Coordinates of N, CA and C in Angstrom, one line a residue:
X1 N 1.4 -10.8 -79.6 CA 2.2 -9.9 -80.5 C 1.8 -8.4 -80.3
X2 N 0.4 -8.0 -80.0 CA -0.2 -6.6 -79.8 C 0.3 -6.3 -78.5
X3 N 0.5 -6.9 -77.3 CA 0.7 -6.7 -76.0 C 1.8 -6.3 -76.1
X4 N 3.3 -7.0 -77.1 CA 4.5 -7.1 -77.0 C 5.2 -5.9 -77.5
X5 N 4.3 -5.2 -78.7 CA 4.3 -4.1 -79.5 C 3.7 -2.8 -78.6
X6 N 3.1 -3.0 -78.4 CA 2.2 -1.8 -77.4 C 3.7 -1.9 -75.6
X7 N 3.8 -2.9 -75.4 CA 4.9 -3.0 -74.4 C 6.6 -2.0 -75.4
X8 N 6.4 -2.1 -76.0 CA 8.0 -1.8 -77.1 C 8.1 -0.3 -77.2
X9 N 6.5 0.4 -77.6 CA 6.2 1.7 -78.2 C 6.4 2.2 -76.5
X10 N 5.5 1.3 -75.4 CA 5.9 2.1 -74.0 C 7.3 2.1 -73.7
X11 N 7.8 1.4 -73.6 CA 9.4 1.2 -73.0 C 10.2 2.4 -74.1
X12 N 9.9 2.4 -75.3 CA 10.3 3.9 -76.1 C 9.7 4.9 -75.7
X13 N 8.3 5.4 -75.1 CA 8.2 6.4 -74.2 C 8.7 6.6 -73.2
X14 N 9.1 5.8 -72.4 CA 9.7 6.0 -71.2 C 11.4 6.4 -71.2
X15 N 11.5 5.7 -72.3 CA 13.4 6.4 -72.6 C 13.3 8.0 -73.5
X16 N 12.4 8.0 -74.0 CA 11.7 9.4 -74.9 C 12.4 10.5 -73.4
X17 N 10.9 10.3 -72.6 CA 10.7 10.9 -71.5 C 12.4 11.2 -70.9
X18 N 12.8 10.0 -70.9 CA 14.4 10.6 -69.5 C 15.4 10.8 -70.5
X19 N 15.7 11.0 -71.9 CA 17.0 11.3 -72.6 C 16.1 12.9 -72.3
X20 N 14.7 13.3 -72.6 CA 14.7 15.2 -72.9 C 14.7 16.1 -71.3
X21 N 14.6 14.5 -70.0 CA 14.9 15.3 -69.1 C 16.5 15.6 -68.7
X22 N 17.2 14.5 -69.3 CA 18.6 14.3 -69.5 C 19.3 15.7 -69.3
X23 N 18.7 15.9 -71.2 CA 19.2 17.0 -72.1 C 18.5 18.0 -71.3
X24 N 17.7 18.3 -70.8 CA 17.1 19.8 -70.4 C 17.6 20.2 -68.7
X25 N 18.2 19.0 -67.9 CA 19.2 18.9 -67.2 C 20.4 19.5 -67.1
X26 N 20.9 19.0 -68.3 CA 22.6 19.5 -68.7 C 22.2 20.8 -69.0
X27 N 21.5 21.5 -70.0 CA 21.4 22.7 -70.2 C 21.2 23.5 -69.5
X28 N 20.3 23.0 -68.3 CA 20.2 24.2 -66.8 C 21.6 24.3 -66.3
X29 N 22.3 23.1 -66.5 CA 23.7 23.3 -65.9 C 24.8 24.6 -66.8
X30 N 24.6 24.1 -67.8 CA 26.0 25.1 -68.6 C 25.3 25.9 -68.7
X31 N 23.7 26.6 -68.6 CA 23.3 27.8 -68.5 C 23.8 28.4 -67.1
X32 N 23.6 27.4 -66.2 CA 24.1 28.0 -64.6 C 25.4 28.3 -64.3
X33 N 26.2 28.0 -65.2 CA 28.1 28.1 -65.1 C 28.4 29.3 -66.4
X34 N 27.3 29.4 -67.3 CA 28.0 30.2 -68.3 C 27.1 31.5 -67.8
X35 N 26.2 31.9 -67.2 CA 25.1 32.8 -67.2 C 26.1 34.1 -67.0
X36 N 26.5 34.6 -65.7 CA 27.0 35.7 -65.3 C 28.7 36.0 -66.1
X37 N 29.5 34.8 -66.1 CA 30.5 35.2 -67.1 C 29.9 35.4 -68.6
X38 N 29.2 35.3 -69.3 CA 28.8 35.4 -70.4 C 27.9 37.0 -70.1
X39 N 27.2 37.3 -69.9 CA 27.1 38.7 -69.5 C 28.2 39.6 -69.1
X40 N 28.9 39.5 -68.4 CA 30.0 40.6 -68.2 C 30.9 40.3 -69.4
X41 N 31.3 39.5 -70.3 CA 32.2 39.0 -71.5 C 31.4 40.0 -72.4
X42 N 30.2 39.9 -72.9 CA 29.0 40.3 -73.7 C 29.5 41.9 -74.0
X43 N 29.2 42.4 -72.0 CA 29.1 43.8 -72.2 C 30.4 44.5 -72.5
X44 N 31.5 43.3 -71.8 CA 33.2 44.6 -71.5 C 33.5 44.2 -73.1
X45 N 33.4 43.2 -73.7 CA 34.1 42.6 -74.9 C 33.5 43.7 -76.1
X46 N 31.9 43.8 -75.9 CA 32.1 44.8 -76.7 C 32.3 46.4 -76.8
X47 N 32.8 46.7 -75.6 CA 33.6 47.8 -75.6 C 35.0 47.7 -75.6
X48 N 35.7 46.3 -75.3 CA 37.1 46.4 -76.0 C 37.3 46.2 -77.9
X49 N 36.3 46.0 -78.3 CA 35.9 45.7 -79.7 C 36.4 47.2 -80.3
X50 N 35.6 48.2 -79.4 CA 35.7 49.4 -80.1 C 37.1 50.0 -79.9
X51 N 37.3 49.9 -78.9 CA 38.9 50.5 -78.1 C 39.7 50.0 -78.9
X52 N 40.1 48.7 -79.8 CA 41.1 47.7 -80.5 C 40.5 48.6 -81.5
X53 N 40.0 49.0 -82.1 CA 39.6 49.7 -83.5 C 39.9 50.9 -83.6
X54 N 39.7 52.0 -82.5 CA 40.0 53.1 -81.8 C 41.6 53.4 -82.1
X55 N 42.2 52.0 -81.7 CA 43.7 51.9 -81.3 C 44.1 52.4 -82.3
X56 N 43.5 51.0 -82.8 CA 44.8 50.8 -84.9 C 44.2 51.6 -85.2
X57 N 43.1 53.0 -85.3 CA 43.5 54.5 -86.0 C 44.4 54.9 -85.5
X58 N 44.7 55.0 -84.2 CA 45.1 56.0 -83.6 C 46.7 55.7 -84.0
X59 N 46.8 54.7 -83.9 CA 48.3 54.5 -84.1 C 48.6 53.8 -85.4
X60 N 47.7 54.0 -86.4 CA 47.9 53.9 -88.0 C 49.1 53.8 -88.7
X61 N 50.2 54.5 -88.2 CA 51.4 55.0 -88.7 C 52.5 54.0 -88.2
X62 N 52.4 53.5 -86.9 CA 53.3 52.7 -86.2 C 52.0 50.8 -86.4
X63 N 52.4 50.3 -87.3 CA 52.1 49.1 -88.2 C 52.3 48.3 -86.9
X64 N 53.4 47.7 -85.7 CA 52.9 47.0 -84.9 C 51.9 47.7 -84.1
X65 N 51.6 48.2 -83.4 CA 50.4 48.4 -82.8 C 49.4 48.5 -83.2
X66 N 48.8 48.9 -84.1 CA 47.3 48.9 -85.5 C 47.6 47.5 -85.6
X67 N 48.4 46.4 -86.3 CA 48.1 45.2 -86.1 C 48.2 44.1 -84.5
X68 N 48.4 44.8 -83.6 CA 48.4 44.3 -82.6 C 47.0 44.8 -82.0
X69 N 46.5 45.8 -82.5 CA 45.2 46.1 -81.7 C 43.6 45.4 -82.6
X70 N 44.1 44.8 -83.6 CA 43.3 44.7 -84.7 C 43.5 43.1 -83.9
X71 N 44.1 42.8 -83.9 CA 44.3 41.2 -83.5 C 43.3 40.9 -81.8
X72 N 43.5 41.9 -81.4 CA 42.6 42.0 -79.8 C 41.5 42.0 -80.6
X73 N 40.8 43.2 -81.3 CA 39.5 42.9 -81.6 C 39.0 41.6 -82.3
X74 N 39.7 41.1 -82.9 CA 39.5 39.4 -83.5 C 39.2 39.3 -82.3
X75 N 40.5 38.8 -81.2 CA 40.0 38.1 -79.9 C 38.9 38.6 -79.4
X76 N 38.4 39.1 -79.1 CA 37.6 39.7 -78.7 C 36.2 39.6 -79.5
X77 N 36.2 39.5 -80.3 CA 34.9 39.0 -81.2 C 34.8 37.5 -81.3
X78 N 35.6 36.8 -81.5 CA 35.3 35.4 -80.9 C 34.9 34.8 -79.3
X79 N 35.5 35.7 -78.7 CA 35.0 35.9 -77.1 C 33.1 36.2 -77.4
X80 N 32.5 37.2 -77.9 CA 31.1 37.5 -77.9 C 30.8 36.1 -78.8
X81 N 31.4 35.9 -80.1 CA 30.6 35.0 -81.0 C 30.3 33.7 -80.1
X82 N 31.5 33.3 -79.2 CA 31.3 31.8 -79.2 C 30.0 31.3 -77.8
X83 N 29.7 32.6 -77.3 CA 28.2 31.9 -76.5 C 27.0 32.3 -77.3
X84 N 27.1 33.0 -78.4 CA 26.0 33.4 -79.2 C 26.2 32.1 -80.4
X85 N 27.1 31.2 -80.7 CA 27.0 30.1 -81.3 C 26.6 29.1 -80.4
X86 N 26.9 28.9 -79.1 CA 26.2 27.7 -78.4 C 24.9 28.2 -78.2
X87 N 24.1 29.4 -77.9 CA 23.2 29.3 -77.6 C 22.0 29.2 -78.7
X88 N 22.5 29.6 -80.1 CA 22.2 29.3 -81.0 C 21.7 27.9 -81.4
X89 N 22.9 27.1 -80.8 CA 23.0 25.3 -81.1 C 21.8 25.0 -80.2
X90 N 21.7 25.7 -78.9 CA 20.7 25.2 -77.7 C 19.5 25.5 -78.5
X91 N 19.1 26.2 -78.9 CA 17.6 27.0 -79.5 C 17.2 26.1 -81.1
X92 N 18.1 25.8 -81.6 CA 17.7 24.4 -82.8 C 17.8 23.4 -82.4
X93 N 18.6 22.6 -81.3 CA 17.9 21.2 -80.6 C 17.0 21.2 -80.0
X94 N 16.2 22.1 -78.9 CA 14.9 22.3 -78.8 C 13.8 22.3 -79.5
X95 N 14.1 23.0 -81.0 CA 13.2 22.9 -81.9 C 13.1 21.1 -83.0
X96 N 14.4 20.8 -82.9 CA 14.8 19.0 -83.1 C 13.4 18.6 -82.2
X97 N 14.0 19.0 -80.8 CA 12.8 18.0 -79.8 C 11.7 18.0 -80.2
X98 N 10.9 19.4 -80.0 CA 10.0 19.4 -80.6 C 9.1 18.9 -81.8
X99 N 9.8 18.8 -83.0 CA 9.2 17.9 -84.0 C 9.7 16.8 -84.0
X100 N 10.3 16.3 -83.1 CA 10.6 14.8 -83.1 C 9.8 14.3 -82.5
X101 N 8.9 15.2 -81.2 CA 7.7 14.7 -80.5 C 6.5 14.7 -81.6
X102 N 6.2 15.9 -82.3 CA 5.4 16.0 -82.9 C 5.3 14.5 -84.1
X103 N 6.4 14.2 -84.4 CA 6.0 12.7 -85.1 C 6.3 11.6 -84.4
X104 N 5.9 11.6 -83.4 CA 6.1 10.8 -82.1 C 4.4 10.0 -82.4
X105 N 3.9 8.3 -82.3 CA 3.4 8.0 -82.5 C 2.2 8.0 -81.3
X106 N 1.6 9.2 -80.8 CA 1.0 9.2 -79.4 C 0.1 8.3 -79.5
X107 N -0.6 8.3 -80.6 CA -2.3 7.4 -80.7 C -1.9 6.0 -80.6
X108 N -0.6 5.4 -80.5 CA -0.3 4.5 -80.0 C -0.5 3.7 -78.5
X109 N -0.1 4.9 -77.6 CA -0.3 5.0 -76.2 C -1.5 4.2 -75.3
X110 N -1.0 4.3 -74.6 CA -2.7 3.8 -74.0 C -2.9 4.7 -73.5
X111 N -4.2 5.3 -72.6 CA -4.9 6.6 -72.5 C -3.8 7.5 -71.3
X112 N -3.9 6.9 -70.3 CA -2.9 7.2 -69.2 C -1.4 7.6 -69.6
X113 N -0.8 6.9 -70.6 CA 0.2 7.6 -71.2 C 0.3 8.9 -72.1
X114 N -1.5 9.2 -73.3 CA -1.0 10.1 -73.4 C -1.4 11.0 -73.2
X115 N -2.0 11.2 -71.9 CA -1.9 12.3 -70.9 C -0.9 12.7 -70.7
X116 N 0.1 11.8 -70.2 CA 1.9 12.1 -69.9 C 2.3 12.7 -71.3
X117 N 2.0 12.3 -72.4 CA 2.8 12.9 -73.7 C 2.2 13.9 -73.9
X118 N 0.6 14.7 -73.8 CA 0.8 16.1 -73.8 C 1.2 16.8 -72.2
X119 N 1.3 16.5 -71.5 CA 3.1 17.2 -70.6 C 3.8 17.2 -71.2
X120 N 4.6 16.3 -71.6 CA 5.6 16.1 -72.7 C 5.6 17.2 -73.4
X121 N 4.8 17.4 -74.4 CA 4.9 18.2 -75.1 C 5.0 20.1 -74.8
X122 N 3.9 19.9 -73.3 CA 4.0 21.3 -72.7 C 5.4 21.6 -72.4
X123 N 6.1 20.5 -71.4 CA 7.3 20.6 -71.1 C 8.3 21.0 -71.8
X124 N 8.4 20.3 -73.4 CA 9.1 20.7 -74.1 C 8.8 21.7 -75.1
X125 N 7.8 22.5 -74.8 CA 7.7 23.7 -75.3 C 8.1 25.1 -74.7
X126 N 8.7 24.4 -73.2 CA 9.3 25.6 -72.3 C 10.0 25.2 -71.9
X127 N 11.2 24.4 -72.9 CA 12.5 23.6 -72.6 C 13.6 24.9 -72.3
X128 N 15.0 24.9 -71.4 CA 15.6 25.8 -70.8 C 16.2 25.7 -72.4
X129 N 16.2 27.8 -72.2 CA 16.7 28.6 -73.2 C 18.3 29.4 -72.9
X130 N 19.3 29.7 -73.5 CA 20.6 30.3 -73.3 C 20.0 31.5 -72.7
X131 N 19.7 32.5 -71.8 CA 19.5 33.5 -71.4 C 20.1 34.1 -70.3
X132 N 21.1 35.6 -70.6 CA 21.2 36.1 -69.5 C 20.4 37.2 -68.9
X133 N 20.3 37.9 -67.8 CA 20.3 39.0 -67.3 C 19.9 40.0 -68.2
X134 N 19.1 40.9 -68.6 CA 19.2 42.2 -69.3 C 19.3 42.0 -70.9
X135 N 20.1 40.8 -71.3 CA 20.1 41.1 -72.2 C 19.1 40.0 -72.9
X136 N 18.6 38.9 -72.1 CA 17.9 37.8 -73.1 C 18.5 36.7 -73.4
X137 N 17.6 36.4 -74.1 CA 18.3 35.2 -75.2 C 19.7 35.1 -75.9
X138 N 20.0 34.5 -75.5 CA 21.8 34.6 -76.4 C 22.1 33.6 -77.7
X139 N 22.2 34.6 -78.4 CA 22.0 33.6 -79.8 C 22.4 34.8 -81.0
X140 N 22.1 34.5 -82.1 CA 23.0 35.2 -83.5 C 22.6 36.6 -83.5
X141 N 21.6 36.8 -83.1 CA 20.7 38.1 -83.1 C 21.3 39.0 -82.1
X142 N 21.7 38.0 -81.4 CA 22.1 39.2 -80.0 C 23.8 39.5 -80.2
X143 N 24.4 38.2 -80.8 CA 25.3 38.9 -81.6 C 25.7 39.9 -82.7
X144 N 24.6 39.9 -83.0 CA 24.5 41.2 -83.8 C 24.3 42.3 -83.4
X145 N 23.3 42.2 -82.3 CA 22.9 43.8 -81.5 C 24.5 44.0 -80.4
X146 N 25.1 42.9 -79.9 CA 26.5 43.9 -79.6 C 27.1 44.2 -80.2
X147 N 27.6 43.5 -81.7 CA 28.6 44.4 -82.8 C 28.1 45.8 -82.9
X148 N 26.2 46.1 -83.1 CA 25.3 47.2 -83.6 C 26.2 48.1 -82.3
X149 N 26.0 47.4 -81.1 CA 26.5 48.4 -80.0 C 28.0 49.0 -79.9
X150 N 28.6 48.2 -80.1 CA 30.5 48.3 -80.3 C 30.3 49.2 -81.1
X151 N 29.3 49.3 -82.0 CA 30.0 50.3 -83.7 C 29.6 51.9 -83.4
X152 N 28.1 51.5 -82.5 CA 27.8 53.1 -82.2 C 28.7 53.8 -81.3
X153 N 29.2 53.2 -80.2 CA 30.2 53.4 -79.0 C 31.3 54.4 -80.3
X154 N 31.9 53.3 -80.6 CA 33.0 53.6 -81.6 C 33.0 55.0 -82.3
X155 N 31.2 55.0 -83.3 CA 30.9 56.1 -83.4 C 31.5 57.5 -82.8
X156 N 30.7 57.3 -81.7 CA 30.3 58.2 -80.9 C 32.0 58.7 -80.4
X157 N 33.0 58.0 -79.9 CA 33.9 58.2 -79.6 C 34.8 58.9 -80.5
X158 N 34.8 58.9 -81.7 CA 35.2 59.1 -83.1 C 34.8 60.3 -83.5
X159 N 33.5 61.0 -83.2 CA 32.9 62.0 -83.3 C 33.4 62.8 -82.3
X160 N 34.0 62.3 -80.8 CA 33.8 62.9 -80.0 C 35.6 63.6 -80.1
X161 N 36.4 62.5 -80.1 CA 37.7 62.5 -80.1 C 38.3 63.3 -81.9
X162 N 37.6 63.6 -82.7 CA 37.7 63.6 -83.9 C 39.3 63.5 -84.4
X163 N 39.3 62.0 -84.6 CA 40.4 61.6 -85.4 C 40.6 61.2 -86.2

């Protein structure tokens, strides 16, 4: 019964091990197909943010265009939000893994396994993160720092153009 048990907790390490290389797999992937479109989206989206805001002053008076430019910046903010919401989702199932390992029963292990489970654990402490280019990490924060950017732009153009 001890051999059969200790055989049960291994064969759950071994499936432990290949679902987080699975998952850390898939994520190099849609990091590698979303990286460069998600940076150029990032930087133009939020200067069309400002431009759509710019508009509907500018054309205040004539009610379709202020609601048709107001409706771009929507679009356009769901464009930035929605890789700063997946990358967000990436950066809390990481942290899932993590304490899922941490109550992971290692002292169970026999010695040679949990050698393997602290790799494991190193491994999954430098599990692939949403990041592009320049800007980093992509997640709610950095959605915030392009609206901060769209608004200064805007500023500045507003000051400049005084309308």
């Amino acid at each position: 019964e001890m051999i059969a048990e200790k055989s049960a907790k291994s064969q759950k390490f071994i499936k432990l091990i290949q679902e987080i290389g699975d998952y850390n797999e898939y994520i190099g992937k849609l990091i590698y197909f979303m990286e460069y479109p998600c940076l150029a989206s990032l930087f133009l989206d939020s200067i069309a943010i400002c431009l759509c805001i710019l508009t509907a002053l500018s054309y205040s008076s004539t009610l379709t265009y202020a609601s048709l430019s107001f409706a771009g910046a929507v679009g356009f903010l769901f464009q930035v939000v929605s890789p700063c919401i997946i990358g967000t989702i990436i950066s809390h199932q990481n942290d899932r893994i993590v304490k899922e390992l941490e109550a992971f029963p290692w002292y169970d292990l026999e010695k040679n396994q949990q050698k393997n489970f602290l790799q494991l654990i190193h491994f999954c402490q430098n599990l692939n993160e949403f990041e592009v280019a320049i800007l980093g990490v992509v997640d709610m924060e950095l959605f915030t720092n392009v609206m901060n950017t769209s608004y200064s732009y805007f500023n500045f153009i507003i000051n400049f153009v005084h309308i």
